[in-house]
Every structure is written in C-alpha cells, then in structure tokens.
Amino acid sequence: MKNSINTILKTSQLSVTTNRIKILELFQNSGNALSHADIEKLSGKHFDRVTIYRTLQTFVDKGIIHTIPTADNSIMYALCKEACTSGHHHDDHVHFICEVCGSTYCLDNISLPQVNVPKGFSINQTNILVHGVCKNCK
Amino acid sequence: MKNSINTILKTSQLSVTTNRIKILELFQNSGNALSHADIEKLSGKHFDRVTIYRTLQTFVDKGIIHTIPTADNSIMYALCKEACTSGHHHDDHVHFICEVCGSTYCLDNISLPQVNVPKGFSINQTNILVHGVCKNCK
DNA sequence: GTAACTGCAAAATATTTGCATCCTT
DNA sequence: AAGGATGCAAATATTTTGCAGTTAC
C-alpha cells in the first residue's frame, strides 16, 4: 500500500513527503469522500490547515483526487481512478451521499444515464449526485 | 409582474418589502441562476450583504428559490417551480452551466434520466449538473 | 546544493450573530 | 401598536498569501 502511494506521487512528479502520504492514506483507508474538515479531524491535527488546503489543491490539479459538489455546498474530495491525469478529469460517475451516515460514495461501476439537453446545447461534463440511504444504514 | 411577486411573498407568509421585491425581480429578469455575488453586483450595492444572506436563506426555507451545487463549489440560487413548498423542494431537474458565458440554466422540461444504484441503496433525491456550451455561445 | 514543501503569521474574504431602528401589517 | 425586516457593528469562520526554515532528490 505504501508502495502504490509512492507510485501515485512519483507519477504526478510530486515529492514524496510525510504529509502527502498521510493524506493519501486517509483517503485509501476511508474508502469514500472526505472534506477538508474530515481530514483535519482524522489526522489528529498533526498538520497545518494551510498545508491541507495546499495539498488538496495540488492533488486536484494533478488529477489524483476530484471534488464533489454536494447539495449543501460543502466541498468533498475523493480519489480519482486511473483515467484521470493532470488537467484532465474523467469523473463522470455517479456520486451517492447517504443521508443517515453522511458517507459519500463514488459509484464507478454504475452506468451513466443519458441526459437530454435542448437543441443547441452541447455537453462536456455530467455530474450526478444522488441523495438517499446506503446499504449499511438501511 | 409586480403582482406575481406580491403573490409569491404573500403565499409564503412573508412581509412584502422593497428588498425582497428587488431580489425576486433580479431572479425573474435574469431568467437563470444567480450567486450571492451576482445579486450584490446587480443590485448596485443598494442593500447590505447581511440582508442578502438572510433573504436568500429565508427564500430557500420557504421554497421560493433552491440552491444549485456547482462543480467549482460556488453556491447558485434559482427560482423554484410551483411544486416547491416550504420545507419540501422538488427540484430534481437538470441544471446546465455554460462554460463560456457562465450562465446557469434550470432545464425543467428535460426528462430526468433513470439512475441505477447498487443493491441496498435507495434514492431520495437526484441532482444532475451538466457542464457544456449553451445555445447562445455556440 | 537546489528546488520543492511546510508551518507560522498575517491578510483578505466570507458568513453569522446581536441589537437598535425602521417598515409592514 | 406589535412583530417582522433591515442595517450597522462586531464576532467567527474560511481561504489565501508571504516568507523563512526544513526536507526531498
């Protein structure tokens, strides 16, 4: 696991630092999306707020994580799949937010539905956000 | 037009005040979604930031406007349709953001696609956000 | 050794709250 | 007249920036 994190950072031409490893580990261990506040909490306040801001921004820029727009307008971050590269995100998957436990899932395996738009409109990117109850809270 | 605004406020049991009328007029005239900053700009700074915060919040609570989660995590607001009532929003329509002019459209007439979720997950609300180019910018 | 990363301080921004005053009903 | 709405001031919270010290390569 340590190895794959190493690879991710190296591939993105980023220095392998303690902070970046820890933050990536948090994402891998949690399995779903995290907010800035989540990271602060989970890390046990071991690193600076500013560092978290900068690290998350760097990861987004490099295509390591992506942001998820949520209905309450808090910002969530989640690991990208291989398809994402620096400057080119491909996160057209469905995001699911559980209203009970608050977990945010990236449903990568769900087929993306076809969205119709009016004549003259062209689609570049589609974001789908579903609120409901997840299988653990049912 | 003045009349319908009056009706909206009365129906929601809100006092009909100059500020509220002006803000609702901005929404009606613009035709698409506005951010807090848009309202500040469009109003010519005639009223206080705080008043805008409180007015928008009140309108959301009463089901007059709804928020739109955008990919860059800025908060947009748009007028609700008749179906929305206090505490019960029904804004499951598609939102379209033009990457050229930045306008946000509520595509009410577009049929909502069926989203599949894994076994054990149940859906309460679906938000669809499409980025692309609108017909005016094509 | 050099460039990149981090942490602290501080600045800039955004949002919320309290309260006295004004406006709607 | 009474209750709600507004504006100002101030308290909080959030995000950004500058810079000096530290770490990775």
Coordinates of C-alpha atoms (C1' of nucleotides) in Angstrom, one line a residue:
Chain A
M1 CA 0.0 0.0 0.0
K2 CA 2.8 2.3 0.9
N3 CA 4.2 1.4 -2.5
S4 CA 1.2 2.4 -4.5
I5 CA 1.0 5.8 -2.8
N6 CA 4.6 6.2 -3.6
T7 CA 3.9 5.5 -7.2
I8 CA 1.0 7.9 -7.3
L9 CA 3.1 10.7 -6.1
K10 CA 6.1 9.9 -8.3
T11 CA 3.9 9.6 -11.4
S12 CA 2.5 13.0 -10.7
Q13 CA 6.0 14.4 -10.3
L14 CA 5.4 15.3 -6.7
S15 CA 7.9 15.0 -3.9
V16 CA 7.1 12.1 -1.6
T17 CA 6.6 13.8 1.8
T18 CA 5.1 12.6 5.1
N19 CA 2.1 14.8 4.8
R20 CA 1.1 13.8 1.4
I21 CA 1.5 10.1 2.2
K22 CA -0.7 10.6 5.3
I23 CA -3.4 12.4 3.5
L24 CA -3.5 9.8 0.7
E25 CA -3.6 7.1 3.3
L26 CA -6.6 8.7 4.9
F27 CA -8.4 8.6 1.5
Q28 CA -7.5 5.0 0.9
N29 CA -8.5 3.9 4.4
S30 CA -11.8 5.7 4.4
G31 CA -12.8 4.4 1.1
N32 CA -15.1 7.3 0.3
A33 CA -15.0 11.0 0.0
L34 CA -13.6 13.4 2.7
S35 CA -14.0 17.0 3.4
H36 CA -11.3 19.4 4.5
A37 CA -12.7 19.2 8.0
D38 CA -12.7 15.4 7.9
I39 CA -9.0 15.4 7.0
E40 CA -8.2 17.8 9.8
K41 CA -10.1 15.6 12.3
L42 CA -8.8 12.2 11.1
S43 CA -5.2 13.4 11.0
G44 CA -5.5 14.4 14.7
K45 CA -4.5 17.9 13.8
H46 CA -1.0 16.8 13.1
F47 CA -0.5 19.2 10.2
D48 CA -1.4 22.7 9.4
R49 CA -4.8 23.8 7.9
V50 CA -2.8 25.6 5.3
T51 CA -0.9 22.5 4.3
I52 CA -4.2 20.7 3.9
Y53 CA -5.5 23.4 1.6
R54 CA -2.4 23.3 -0.5
T55 CA -2.1 19.6 -0.6
L56 CA -5.7 19.1 -1.7
Q57 CA -5.3 21.8 -4.3
T58 CA -2.2 20.1 -5.6
F59 CA -3.8 16.7 -5.7
V60 CA -6.8 18.1 -7.7
D61 CA -4.5 19.9 -10.1
K62 CA -2.5 16.7 -10.7
G63 CA -5.6 14.5 -11.2
I64 CA -5.1 12.5 -8.0
I65 CA -8.4 13.5 -6.3
H66 CA -11.5 15.2 -7.6
T67 CA -14.1 17.5 -5.9
I68 CA -17.7 16.6 -5.5
P69 CA -20.3 19.3 -5.4
T70 CA -22.8 18.4 -2.7
A71 CA -26.3 19.7 -2.2
D72 CA -25.4 21.5 1.0
N73 CA -22.4 23.1 -0.8
S74 CA -19.7 21.6 1.4
I75 CA -16.7 20.5 -0.6
M76 CA -15.9 16.8 -0.7
Y77 CA -12.8 15.2 -2.2
A78 CA -12.3 11.7 -3.4
L79 CA -9.6 9.7 -5.1
C80 CA -9.7 9.6 -8.9
K81 CA -9.4 6.5 -11.0
E82 CA -6.6 5.8 -13.3
A83 CA -8.3 7.6 -16.2
C84 CA -7.6 11.0 -14.6
T85 CA -4.5 12.8 -15.5
S86 CA -3.1 16.3 -14.7
G87 CA -5.6 18.8 -16.0
H88 CA -8.0 16.2 -17.4
H89 CA -10.5 14.7 -15.0
H90 CA -12.8 11.9 -16.0
D91 CA -15.1 11.6 -13.0
D92 CA -18.3 11.4 -14.8
H93 CA -19.5 8.7 -12.4
V94 CA -22.4 8.9 -10.0
H95 CA -21.9 10.2 -6.5
F96 CA -24.1 8.9 -3.7
I97 CA -24.5 10.7 -0.4
C98 CA -26.1 8.7 2.4
E99 CA -28.5 10.9 4.4
V100 CA -28.0 8.7 7.5
C101 CA -24.3 8.2 7.9
G102 CA -23.2 11.1 5.7
S103 CA -20.8 8.9 3.7
T104 CA -20.1 9.9 0.1
Y105 CA -19.6 7.0 -2.4
C106 CA -18.2 7.1 -5.9
L107 CA -20.3 4.6 -7.8
D108 CA -17.8 3.9 -10.6
N109 CA -19.5 0.8 -11.8
I110 CA -22.8 2.3 -12.4
S111 CA -23.6 3.1 -16.0
L112 CA -24.0 6.8 -16.6
P113 CA -27.5 7.6 -17.8
Q114 CA -28.1 9.6 -21.0
V115 CA -29.1 13.2 -20.2
N116 CA -31.1 15.1 -22.8
V117 CA -30.5 18.8 -23.3
P118 CA -32.3 21.2 -25.6
K119 CA -31.4 21.9 -29.2
G120 CA -28.2 24.0 -29.4
F121 CA -26.8 22.9 -26.1
S122 CA -23.7 20.7 -26.1
I123 CA -22.4 18.6 -23.1
N124 CA -18.9 18.5 -21.9
Q125 CA -19.2 17.0 -18.5
T126 CA -22.0 15.5 -16.4
N127 CA -22.2 15.3 -12.7
I128 CA -24.8 13.2 -11.0
L129 CA -25.4 13.5 -7.3
V130 CA -27.8 11.1 -5.6
H131 CA -29.0 11.5 -2.0
G132 CA -30.6 8.6 -0.3
V133 CA -29.8 5.8 2.1
C134 CA -26.9 3.4 1.7
K135 CA -26.9 -0.3 2.2
N136 CA -25.2 -0.1 5.6
C137 CA -27.8 2.3 7.0
K138 CA -30.8 0.6 5.6
Chain B
M1 CA -45.1 41.0 -12.8
K2 CA -45.2 43.1 -9.6
N3 CA -48.4 41.3 -8.8
S4 CA -46.9 37.8 -9.1
I5 CA -44.0 38.7 -6.9
N6 CA -46.5 40.0 -4.4
T7 CA -48.4 36.8 -4.5
I8 CA -45.3 34.7 -4.0
L9 CA -44.4 36.6 -0.8
K10 CA -47.9 36.6 0.5
T11 CA -48.3 32.9 -0.2
S12 CA -45.1 32.2 1.8
Q13 CA -46.4 34.4 4.7
L14 CA -43.6 36.9 4.3
S15 CA -43.8 40.6 4.6
V16 CA -43.7 42.4 1.2
T17 CA -40.7 44.6 1.5
T18 CA -38.7 46.6 -1.0
N19 CA -35.6 44.4 -0.7
R20 CA -37.4 41.2 -1.2
I21 CA -39.2 42.5 -4.3
K22 CA -36.0 43.7 -5.8
I23 CA -34.2 40.4 -5.2
L24 CA -37.1 38.5 -6.7
E25 CA -37.1 40.8 -9.7
L26 CA -33.4 40.2 -10.3
F27 CA -34.2 36.5 -10.5
Q28 CA -37.1 36.9 -12.8
N29 CA -35.3 39.3 -15.1
S30 CA -32.1 37.2 -15.2
G31 CA -34.0 34.1 -16.1
N32 CA -31.3 31.8 -14.7
A33 CA -29.4 31.2 -11.5
L34 CA -27.6 33.8 -9.5
S35 CA -24.9 33.7 -6.9
H36 CA -24.8 35.9 -3.8
A37 CA -22.1 37.9 -5.5
D38 CA -24.3 38.3 -8.6
I39 CA -27.1 39.7 -6.6
E40 CA -24.8 42.1 -4.8
K41 CA -23.5 43.3 -8.2
L42 CA -26.8 43.5 -10.0
S43 CA -28.4 45.4 -7.1
G44 CA -25.8 48.1 -7.4
K45 CA -24.9 47.5 -3.8
H46 CA -28.1 49.1 -2.7
F47 CA -28.6 46.8 0.2
D48 CA -26.5 45.2 2.8
R49 CA -24.6 41.9 2.4
V50 CA -26.2 40.6 5.5
T51 CA -29.7 41.3 4.2
I52 CA -28.9 39.3 1.1
Y53 CA -27.7 36.4 3.2
R54 CA -30.8 36.5 5.3
T55 CA -33.2 37.0 2.4
L56 CA -31.7 34.1 0.3
Q57 CA -31.9 31.8 3.4
T58 CA -35.5 32.8 4.0
F59 CA -36.4 32.2 0.4
V60 CA -34.8 28.8 0.4
D61 CA -36.6 27.9 3.6
K62 CA -39.9 28.9 2.2
G63 CA -39.4 27.0 -1.1
I64 CA -39.2 30.1 -3.3
I65 CA -35.7 29.5 -4.5
H66 CA -33.4 26.5 -4.4
T67 CA -29.6 26.1 -4.3
I68 CA -27.6 24.5 -7.1
P69 CA -24.4 22.7 -6.2
T70 CA -21.8 23.6 -8.9
A71 CA -18.6 21.9 -9.8
D72 CA -16.5 24.7 -8.6
N73 CA -18.4 24.8 -5.4
S74 CA -19.8 28.2 -5.6
I75 CA -23.4 28.4 -4.5
M76 CA -26.0 29.4 -7.1
Y77 CA -29.7 30.1 -6.4
A78 CA -32.6 29.8 -8.8
L79 CA -36.4 30.3 -8.6
C80 CA -38.4 27.2 -7.8
K81 CA -41.4 26.0 -9.7
E82 CA -44.8 25.8 -8.2
A83 CA -44.2 22.3 -6.9
C84 CA -41.9 23.5 -4.2
T85 CA -43.3 24.4 -0.8
S86 CA -41.9 25.3 2.5
G87 CA -39.6 22.6 3.6
H88 CA -40.3 20.4 0.5
H89 CA -38.2 21.1 -2.5
H90 CA -38.9 19.3 -5.8
D91 CA -36.0 20.5 -7.9
D92 CA -35.0 17.2 -9.4
H93 CA -34.5 18.9 -12.8
V94 CA -31.3 19.1 -14.8
H95 CA -29.0 22.1 -14.2
F96 CA -26.9 23.3 -17.1
I97 CA -23.8 25.5 -16.7
C98 CA -22.4 27.2 -19.8
E99 CA -18.6 27.2 -19.7
V100 CA -18.4 30.2 -22.0
C101 CA -20.9 32.7 -20.5
G102 CA -21.2 31.1 -17.1
S103 CA -25.0 31.1 -17.1
T104 CA -26.8 28.5 -15.1
Y105 CA -30.0 27.1 -16.6
C106 CA -32.7 25.1 -15.0
L107 CA -33.8 22.7 -17.6
D108 CA -37.3 21.9 -16.2
N109 CA -38.7 20.5 -19.4
I110 CA -36.0 17.8 -19.8
S111 CA -37.0 14.4 -18.7
L112 CA -34.9 13.1 -15.7
P113 CA -32.9 10.1 -16.6
Q114 CA -33.1 6.9 -14.6
V115 CA -30.1 6.5 -12.4
N116 CA -29.1 3.0 -11.3
V117 CA -27.6 2.4 -7.9
P118 CA -26.3 -0.8 -6.3
K119 CA -28.4 -3.3 -4.4
G120 CA -29.4 -2.0 -1.0
F121 CA -29.1 1.7 -1.9
S122 CA -32.3 3.7 -2.1
I123 CA -32.7 7.1 -3.8
N124 CA -34.4 10.1 -2.2
Q125 CA -33.2 12.9 -4.4
T126 CA -31.2 13.2 -7.7
N127 CA -29.2 16.2 -8.7
I128 CA -27.9 16.4 -12.2
L129 CA -25.4 19.0 -13.2
V130 CA -24.3 19.3 -16.8
H131 CA -21.4 21.5 -18.0
G132 CA -21.1 22.5 -21.6
V133 CA -21.9 25.2 -24.1
C134 CA -25.3 26.8 -24.3
K135 CA -27.1 27.7 -27.5
N136 CA -26.2 31.4 -27.2
C137 CA -22.5 30.8 -27.0
K138 CA -22.3 28.1 -29.7
Chain C
dG1 C1' 23.1 22.3 -3.4
dT2 C1' 18.7 23.4 -5.3
dA3 C1' 14.1 23.2 -5.7
dA4 C1' 10.1 21.9 -3.7
dC5 C1' 7.4 21.6 0.6
dT6 C1' 5.9 23.1 5.2
dG7 C1' 4.5 25.9 9.1
dC8 C1' 3.7 30.1 11.1
dA9 C1' 1.9 34.8 10.9
dA10 C1' -1.0 37.8 8.9
dA11 C1' -4.1 39.4 5.4
dA12 C1' -8.1 39.0 2.8
dT13 C1' -12.9 37.0 2.3
dA14 C1' -16.9 35.1 3.6
dT15 C1' -20.5 34.1 6.9
dT16 C1' -23.1 34.6 11.4
dT17 C1' -24.9 37.0 15.4
dG18 C1' -26.7 40.9 18.4
dC19 C1' -29.1 44.7 18.8
dA20 C1' -31.3 49.2 17.9
dT21 C1' -34.2 51.2 14.4
dC22 C1' -37.5 51.2 10.8
dC23 C1' -41.2 49.3 8.0
dT24 C1' -45.3 46.2 7.1
dT25 C1' -49.5 44.7 8.6
Chain D
dA1 C1' -49.2 49.0 18.3
dA2 C1' -46.7 44.6 17.5
dG3 C1' -43.9 41.7 15.0
dG4 C1' -41.0 41.1 11.4
dA5 C1' -37.3 43.0 8.5
dT6 C1' -33.2 45.8 8.0
dG7 C1' -28.7 47.9 8.7
dC8 C1' -24.7 48.6 11.2
dA9 C1' -21.1 46.8 14.1
dA10 C1' -18.7 43.1 15.6
dA11 C1' -17.7 38.3 16.3
dT12 C1' -16.4 33.9 13.8
dA13 C1' -15.0 31.1 10.3
dT14 C1' -12.8 30.2 6.0
dT15 C1' -9.4 30.7 2.5
dT16 C1' -5.2 33.0 0.6
dT17 C1' -0.6 34.9 0.6
dG18 C1' 4.3 35.9 2.1
dC19 C1' 8.2 34.4 3.9
dA20 C1' 11.7 31.9 6.5
dG21 C1' 13.1 27.4 7.8
dT22 C1' 13.0 22.4 6.6
dT23 C1' 13.0 18.4 3.7
dA24 C1' 13.3 15.6 -0.6
dC25 C1' 16.0 14.5 -4.5

